[in-house]
Every structure is written in structure tokens, then in C-alpha cells.
mmCIF file of C-alpha atoms in Angstrom:
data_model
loop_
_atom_site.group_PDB
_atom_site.id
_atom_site.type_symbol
_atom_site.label_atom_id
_atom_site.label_comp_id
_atom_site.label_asym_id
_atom_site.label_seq_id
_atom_site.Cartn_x
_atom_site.Cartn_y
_atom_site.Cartn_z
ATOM 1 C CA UNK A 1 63.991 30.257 10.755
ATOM 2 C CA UNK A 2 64.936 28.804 7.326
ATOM 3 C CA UNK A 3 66.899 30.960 4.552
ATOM 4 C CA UNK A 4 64.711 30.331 1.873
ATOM 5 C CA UNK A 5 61.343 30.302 0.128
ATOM 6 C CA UNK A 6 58.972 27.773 -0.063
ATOM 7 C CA UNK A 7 56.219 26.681 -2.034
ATOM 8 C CA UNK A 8 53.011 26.832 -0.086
ATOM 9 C CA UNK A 9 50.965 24.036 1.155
ATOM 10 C CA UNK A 10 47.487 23.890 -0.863
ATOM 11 C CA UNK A 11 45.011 23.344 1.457
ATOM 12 C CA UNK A 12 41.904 22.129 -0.313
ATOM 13 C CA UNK A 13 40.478 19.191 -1.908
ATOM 14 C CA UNK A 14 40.800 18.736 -5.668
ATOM 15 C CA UNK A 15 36.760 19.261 -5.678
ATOM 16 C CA UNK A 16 37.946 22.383 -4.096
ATOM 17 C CA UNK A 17 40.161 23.013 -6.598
ATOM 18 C CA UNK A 18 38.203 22.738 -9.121
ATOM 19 C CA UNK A 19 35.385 25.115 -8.327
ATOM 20 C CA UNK A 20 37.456 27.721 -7.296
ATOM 21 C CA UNK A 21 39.497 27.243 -10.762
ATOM 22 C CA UNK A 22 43.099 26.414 -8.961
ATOM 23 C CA UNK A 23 43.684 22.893 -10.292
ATOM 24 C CA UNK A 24 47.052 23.795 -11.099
ATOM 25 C CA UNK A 25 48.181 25.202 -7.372
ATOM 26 C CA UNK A 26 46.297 21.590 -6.162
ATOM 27 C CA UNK A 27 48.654 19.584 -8.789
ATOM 28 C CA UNK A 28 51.559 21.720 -8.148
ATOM 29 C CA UNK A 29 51.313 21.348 -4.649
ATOM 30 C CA UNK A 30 50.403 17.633 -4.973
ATOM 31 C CA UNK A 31 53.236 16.950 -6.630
ATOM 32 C CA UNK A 32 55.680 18.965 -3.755
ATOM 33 C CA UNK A 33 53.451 16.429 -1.284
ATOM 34 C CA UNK A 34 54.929 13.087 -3.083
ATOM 35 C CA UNK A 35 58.511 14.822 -3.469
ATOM 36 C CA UNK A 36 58.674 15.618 0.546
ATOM 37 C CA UNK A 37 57.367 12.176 1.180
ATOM 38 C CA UNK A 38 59.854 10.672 -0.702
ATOM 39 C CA UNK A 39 62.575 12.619 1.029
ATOM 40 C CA UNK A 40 60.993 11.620 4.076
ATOM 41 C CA UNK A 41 61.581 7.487 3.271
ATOM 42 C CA UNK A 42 64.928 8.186 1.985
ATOM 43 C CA UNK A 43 66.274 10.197 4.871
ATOM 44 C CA UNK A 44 64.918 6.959 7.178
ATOM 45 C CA UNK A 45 66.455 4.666 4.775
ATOM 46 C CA UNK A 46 69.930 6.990 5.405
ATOM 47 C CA UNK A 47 69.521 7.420 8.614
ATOM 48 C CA UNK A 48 68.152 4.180 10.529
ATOM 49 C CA UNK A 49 70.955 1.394 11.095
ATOM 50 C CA UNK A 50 67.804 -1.349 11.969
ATOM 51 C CA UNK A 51 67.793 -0.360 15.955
ATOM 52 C CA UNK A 52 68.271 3.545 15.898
ATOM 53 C CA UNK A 53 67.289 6.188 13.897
ATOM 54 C CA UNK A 54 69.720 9.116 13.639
ATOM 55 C CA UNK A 55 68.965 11.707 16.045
ATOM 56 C CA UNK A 56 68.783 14.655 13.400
ATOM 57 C CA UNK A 57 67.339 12.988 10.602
ATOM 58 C CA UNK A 58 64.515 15.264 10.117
ATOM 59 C CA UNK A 59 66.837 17.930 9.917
ATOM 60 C CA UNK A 60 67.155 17.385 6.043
ATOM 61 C CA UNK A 61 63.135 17.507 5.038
ATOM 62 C CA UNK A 62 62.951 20.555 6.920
ATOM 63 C CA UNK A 63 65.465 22.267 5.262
ATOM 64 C CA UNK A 64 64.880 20.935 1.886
ATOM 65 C CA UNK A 65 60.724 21.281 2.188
ATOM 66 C CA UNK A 66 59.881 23.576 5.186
ATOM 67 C CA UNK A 67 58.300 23.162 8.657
ATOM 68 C CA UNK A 68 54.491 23.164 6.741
ATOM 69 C CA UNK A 69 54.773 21.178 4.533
ATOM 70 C CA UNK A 70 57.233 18.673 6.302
ATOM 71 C CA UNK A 71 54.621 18.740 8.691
ATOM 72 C CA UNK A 72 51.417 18.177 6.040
ATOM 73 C CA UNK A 73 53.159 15.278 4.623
ATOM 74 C CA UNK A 74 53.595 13.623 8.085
ATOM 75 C CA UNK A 75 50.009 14.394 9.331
ATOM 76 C CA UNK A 76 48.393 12.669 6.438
ATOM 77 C CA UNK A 77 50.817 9.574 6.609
ATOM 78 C CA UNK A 78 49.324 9.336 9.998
ATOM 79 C CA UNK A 79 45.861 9.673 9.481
ATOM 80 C CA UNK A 80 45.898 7.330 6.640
ATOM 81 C CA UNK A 81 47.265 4.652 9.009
ATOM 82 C CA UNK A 82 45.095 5.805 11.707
ATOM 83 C CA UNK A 83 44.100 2.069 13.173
ATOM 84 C CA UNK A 84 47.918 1.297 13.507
ATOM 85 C CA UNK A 85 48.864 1.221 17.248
ATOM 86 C CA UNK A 86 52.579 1.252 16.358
ATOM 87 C CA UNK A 87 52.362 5.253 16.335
ATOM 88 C CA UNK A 88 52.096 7.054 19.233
ATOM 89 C CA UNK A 89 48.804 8.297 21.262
ATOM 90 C CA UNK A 90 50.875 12.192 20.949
ATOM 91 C CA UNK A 91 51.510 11.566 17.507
ATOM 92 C CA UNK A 92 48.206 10.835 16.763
ATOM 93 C CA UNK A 93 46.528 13.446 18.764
ATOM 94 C CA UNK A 94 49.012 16.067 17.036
ATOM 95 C CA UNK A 95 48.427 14.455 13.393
ATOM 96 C CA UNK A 96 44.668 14.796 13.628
ATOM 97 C CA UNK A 97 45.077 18.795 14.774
ATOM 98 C CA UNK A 98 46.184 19.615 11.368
ATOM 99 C CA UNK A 99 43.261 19.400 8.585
ATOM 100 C CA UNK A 100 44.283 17.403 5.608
ATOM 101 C CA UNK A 101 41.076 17.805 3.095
ATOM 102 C CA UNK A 102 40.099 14.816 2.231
ATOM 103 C CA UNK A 103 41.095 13.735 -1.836
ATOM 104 C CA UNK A 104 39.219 10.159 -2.232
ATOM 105 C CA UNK A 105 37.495 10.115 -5.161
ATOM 106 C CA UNK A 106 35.521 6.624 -6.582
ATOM 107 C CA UNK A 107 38.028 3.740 -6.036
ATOM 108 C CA UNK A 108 41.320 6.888 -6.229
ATOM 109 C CA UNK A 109 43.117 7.505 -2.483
ATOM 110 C CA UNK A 110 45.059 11.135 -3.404
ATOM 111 C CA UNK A 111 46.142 11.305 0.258
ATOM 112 C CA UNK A 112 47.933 7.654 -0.460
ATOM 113 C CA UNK A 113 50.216 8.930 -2.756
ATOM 114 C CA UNK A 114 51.429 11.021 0.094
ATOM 115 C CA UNK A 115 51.784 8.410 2.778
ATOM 116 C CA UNK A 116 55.287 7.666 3.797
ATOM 117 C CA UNK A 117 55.527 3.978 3.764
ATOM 118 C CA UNK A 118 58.154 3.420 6.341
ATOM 119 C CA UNK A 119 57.836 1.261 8.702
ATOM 120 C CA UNK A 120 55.396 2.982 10.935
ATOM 121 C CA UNK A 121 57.439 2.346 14.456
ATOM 122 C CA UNK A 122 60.466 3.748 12.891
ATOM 123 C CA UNK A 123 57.945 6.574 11.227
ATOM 124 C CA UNK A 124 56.488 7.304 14.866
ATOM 125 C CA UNK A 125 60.433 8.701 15.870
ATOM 126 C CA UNK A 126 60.443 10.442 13.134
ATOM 127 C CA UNK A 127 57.594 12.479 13.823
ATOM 128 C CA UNK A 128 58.593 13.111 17.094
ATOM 129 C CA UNK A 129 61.890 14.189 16.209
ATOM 130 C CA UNK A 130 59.802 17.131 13.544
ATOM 131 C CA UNK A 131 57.823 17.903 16.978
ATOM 132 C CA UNK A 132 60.885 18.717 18.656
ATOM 133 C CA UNK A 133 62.513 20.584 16.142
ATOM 134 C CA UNK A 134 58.766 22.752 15.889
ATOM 135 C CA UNK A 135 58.568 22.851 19.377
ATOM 136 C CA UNK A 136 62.543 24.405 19.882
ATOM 137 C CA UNK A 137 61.129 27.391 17.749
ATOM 138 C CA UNK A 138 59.639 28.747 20.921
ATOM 139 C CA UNK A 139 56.672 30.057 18.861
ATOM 140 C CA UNK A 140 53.803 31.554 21.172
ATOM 141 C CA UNK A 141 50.377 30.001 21.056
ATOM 142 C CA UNK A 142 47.059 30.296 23.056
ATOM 143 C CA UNK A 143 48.972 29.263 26.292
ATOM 144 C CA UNK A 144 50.799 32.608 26.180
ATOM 145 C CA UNK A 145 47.534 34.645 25.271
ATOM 146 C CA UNK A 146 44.727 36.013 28.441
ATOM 147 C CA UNK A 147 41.541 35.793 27.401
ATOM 148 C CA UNK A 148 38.556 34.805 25.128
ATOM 149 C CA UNK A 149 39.886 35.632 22.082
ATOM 150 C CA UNK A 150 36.258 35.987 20.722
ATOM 151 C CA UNK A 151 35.179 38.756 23.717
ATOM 152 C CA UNK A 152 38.657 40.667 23.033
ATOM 153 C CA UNK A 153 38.549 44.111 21.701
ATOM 154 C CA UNK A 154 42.304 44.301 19.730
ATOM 155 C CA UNK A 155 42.538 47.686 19.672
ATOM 156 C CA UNK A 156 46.084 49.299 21.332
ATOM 157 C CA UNK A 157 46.695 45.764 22.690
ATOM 158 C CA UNK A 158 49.728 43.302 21.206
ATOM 159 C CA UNK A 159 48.298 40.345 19.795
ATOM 160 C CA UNK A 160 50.040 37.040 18.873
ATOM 161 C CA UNK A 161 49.989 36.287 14.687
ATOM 162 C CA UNK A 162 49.256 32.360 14.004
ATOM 163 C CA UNK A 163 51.885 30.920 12.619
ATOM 164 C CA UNK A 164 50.128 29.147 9.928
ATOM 165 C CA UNK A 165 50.535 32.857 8.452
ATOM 166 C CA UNK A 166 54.023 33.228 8.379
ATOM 167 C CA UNK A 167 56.198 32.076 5.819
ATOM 168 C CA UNK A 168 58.210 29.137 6.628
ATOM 169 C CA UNK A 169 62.192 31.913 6.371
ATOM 170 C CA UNK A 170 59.726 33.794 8.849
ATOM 171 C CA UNK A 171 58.945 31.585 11.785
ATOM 172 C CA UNK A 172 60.122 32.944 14.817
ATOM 173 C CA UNK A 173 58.381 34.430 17.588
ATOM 174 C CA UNK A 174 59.329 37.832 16.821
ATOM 175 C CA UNK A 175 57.517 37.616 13.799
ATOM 176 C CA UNK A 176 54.379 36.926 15.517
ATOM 177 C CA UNK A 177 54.106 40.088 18.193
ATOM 178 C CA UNK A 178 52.005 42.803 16.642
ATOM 179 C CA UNK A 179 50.164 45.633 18.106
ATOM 180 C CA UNK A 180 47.022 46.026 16.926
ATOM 181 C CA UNK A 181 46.070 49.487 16.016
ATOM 182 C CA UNK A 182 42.277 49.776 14.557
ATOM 183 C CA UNK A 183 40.125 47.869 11.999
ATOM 184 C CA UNK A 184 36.317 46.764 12.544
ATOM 185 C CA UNK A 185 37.521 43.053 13.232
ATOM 186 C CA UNK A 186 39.829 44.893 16.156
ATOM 187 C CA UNK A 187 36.355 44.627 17.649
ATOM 188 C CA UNK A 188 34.081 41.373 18.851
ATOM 189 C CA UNK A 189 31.010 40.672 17.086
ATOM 190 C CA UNK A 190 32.038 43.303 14.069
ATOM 191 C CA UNK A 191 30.819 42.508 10.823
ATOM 192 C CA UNK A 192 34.161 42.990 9.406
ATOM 193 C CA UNK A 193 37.500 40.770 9.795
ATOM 194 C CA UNK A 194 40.150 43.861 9.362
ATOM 195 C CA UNK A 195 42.373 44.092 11.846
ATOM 196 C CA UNK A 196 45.218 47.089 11.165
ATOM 197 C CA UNK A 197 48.873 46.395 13.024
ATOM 198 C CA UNK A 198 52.263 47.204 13.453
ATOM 199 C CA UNK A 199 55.062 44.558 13.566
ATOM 200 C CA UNK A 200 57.165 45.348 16.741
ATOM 201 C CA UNK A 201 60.364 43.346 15.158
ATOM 202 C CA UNK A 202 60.688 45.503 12.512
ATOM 203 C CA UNK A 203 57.830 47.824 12.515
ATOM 204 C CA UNK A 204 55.811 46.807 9.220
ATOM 205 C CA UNK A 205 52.395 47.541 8.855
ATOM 206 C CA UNK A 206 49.450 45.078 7.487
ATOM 207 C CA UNK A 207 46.556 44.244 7.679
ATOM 208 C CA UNK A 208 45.636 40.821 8.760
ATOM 209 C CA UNK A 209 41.921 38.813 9.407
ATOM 210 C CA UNK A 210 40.582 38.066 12.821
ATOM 211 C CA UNK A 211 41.364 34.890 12.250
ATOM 212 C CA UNK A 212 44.640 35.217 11.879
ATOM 213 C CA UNK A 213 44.983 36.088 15.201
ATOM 214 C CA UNK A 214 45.997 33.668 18.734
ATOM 215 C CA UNK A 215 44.476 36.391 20.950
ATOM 216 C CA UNK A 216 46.359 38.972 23.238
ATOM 217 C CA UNK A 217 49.520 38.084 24.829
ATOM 218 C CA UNK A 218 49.662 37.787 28.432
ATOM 219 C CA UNK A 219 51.589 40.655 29.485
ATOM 220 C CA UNK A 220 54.132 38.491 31.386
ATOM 221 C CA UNK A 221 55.156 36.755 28.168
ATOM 222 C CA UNK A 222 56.561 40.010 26.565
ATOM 223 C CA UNK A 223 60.014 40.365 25.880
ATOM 224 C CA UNK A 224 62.296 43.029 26.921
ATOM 225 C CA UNK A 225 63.069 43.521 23.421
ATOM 226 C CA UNK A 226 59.207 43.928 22.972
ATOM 227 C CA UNK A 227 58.556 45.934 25.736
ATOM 228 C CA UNK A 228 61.179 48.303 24.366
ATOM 229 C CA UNK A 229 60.049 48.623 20.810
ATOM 230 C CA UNK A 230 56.259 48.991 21.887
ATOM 231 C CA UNK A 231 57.135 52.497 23.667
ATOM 232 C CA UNK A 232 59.297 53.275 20.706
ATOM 233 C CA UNK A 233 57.040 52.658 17.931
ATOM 234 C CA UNK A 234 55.916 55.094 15.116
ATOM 235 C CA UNK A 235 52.831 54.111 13.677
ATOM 236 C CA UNK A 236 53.567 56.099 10.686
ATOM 237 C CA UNK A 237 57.011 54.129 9.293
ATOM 238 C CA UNK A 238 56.330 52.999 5.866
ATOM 239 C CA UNK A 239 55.601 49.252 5.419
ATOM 240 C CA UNK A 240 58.357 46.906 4.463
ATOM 241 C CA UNK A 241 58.025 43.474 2.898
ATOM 242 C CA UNK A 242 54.683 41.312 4.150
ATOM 243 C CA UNK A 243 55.481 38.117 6.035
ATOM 244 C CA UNK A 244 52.615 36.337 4.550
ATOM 245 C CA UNK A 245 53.317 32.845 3.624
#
């Protein structure tokens, strides 16, 4: 986890933007985009001696502009250079699982002014050194979850939070165990998208969307810790501070 707050990716077009009147969260946000990709070029300008790039080098974009948007800024450098073989089939394949809305409008590239223009071999180890860094989070995803998520009733089972939700100071993976507890989107093919639940870090209560949601954890991926604090918990503690990010 990182000690401090970030400001959050925006994650639709300026068209977007426009019509639902946040043109200034899209040009704040914009603006964070060129900063990080910036910091990006400069760190491989630091950091690569012209055969090597420094093994940590990442390490300062995270901490200065968070896993999300670290991450943002090195998706659409990819997918703006998408016909260059010099990056990686993985890199690719994980670049294109993120959605960067498309800002092209008449003869104006908006994604371009976000591209890092390193040289894209060097670029290519970069990315895979912000992959490993993710990836040493140990975050759970749908590999850890049993089920179709979209058959699943919720209800009294602990479900795994995405953690596109979480703040950037809250990604860990005892952040993203909750126990559901009620709500009609507890429930498959419910009209509504509440779903009611407990945190079993820390016991906070929230309410979160469907969508939100991985699925249910496979039993055999809960933690001790978890396992302990799921017979322990009191529905009924007040809520603490929300997570969402």
C-alpha cells in the first residue's frame, strides 16, 4: 500500500466529459496523465545507462503517481504504439485489458499527449517492472473466486472487492475480503445493484454495486486472519472511513 492520496484516474472521453458536465475532472486529470508520463521518461532517462535499466526504476512513478494511474499512463503509451513489435506479446495483451476511452477528435490525438516517448524496447522493461511490482501486491482476482459470478447469490458468503475500487493507500488484499450481508444485487438477475457488506479487516460497513464485485472466494483462499474475524464479526459496529477510491 502507498501512504498517501491520490488524484483519481478520469475515465471518460472528453465527449464524455462534456455531456455529463465534468470537463474540469477530464482536464484535471489530463493534465496528472502528461505529469506521470513525464516522470515516466525522466525516471528512464535516470535510470537506463544505454544496456540496463535500473531494476527499481518504476519504484518512483508509483510512489509519486499511484499504481492507477502509473498504470493508465503506460496502457495508453502502448496502445498508441500498438503496431510496434519492440513491446512485448504480455505487455500488449495486459495494455489492451485496461480501457483507455478514446480522445481523437478531427486532426487532435489527446491520448498522444500521454504517450511516453521512450524508446519503446527500453519502455517494454519498464512496464514489466510496474507488472511486477502490481503483481507482488498479492491482490485476489477471479482465479481465487468459485463460481459464475453472474448465477451467485452473495448473501452470507465473502466476496472479493475489485480493486479498481480501492484507493491506491488501500490496495492490499485485506481490503478486498468482505462478507456480503443483504441487498437486492446480493441476488442474480435482481433489478437492483445494492449489495450491503462488512469489511473483515476492519469491520466497516458499505454498500457497494454488483459490479464491484470479483465473485466469491474459494474457501481455500481464506486467510487465517479471515477465517478468524468472519466468526468474530458484529454486523452492527458503526462504519469507519469508506475505502472508495
Amino acid at each position: 500500500m502507498l501512504d498517501k492520496e491520490y488524484l483519481n484516474v478520469y475515465h471518460y472521453s472528453l465527449a464524455d466529459a462534456r455531456e455529463r458536465d465534468e470537463l474540469a475532472l477530464w482536464q484535471e486529470s489530463r493534465r496528472e496523465n502528461v505529469c506521470c508520463k513525464e516522470a515516466i521518461e525522466e525516471a528512464i532517462r535516470k535510470d537506463f545507462d544505454g544496456m540496463h535499466l535500473k531494476n527499481d526504476s518504476v519504484q518512483s512513478v508509483i510512489e509519486q503517481f499511484g499504481y492507477k494511474r502509473t498504470a493508465f499512463v503506460l496502457a495508453n503509451s502502448i496502445q498508441e504504439k500498438e503496431y510496434d513489435g519492440r513491446f512485448s506479446i504480455g505487455n500488449k495483451k495486459w495494455a489492451n485489458s485496461l480501457y483507455i476511452p478514446t480522445d481523437k477528435i478531427n486532426d487532435r490525438d489527446f491520448n498522444g499527449d500521454f504517450a511516453v516517448d521512450s524508446h519503446p524496447a527500453v519502455l517494454d522493461g519498464f512496464v514489466s517492472q510496474y507488472c511486477k511490482a502490481y503483481q507482488a501486491l498479492g491482490l485476489f482476482d477471479y482465479t481465487h473466486c468459485v463460481g459464475d459470478k453472474h448465477e451467485q447469490d452473495f448473501e452470507g458468503k465473502v466476496v472479493v472487492l475489485s480493486p479498481s475500487i480501492l484507493k491506491d493507500s488501500c490496495l492490499c488484499p485485506e481490503n478486498q475480503l468482505w462478507l456480503a450481508t443483504g441487498g437486492f444485487g446480493s441476488h442474480p438477475y435482481s433489478s437492483g445493484r445494492a449489495v450491503f457488506a462488512t469489511c473483515l479487516r476492519d469491520g466497516e460497513k458499505t454498500r457497494w454495486n454488483r459490479e464491484d464485485i470479483v465473485g466469491v472466494l474459494d474457501e481455500k483462499h481464506l486467510p487465517d486472519w479471515a477465517r478468524e474475524k468472519l466468526k468474530e464479526l458484529q454486523l452492527e459496529e458503526p462504519c469507519q472511513e469508506n475505502k472508495i477510491g
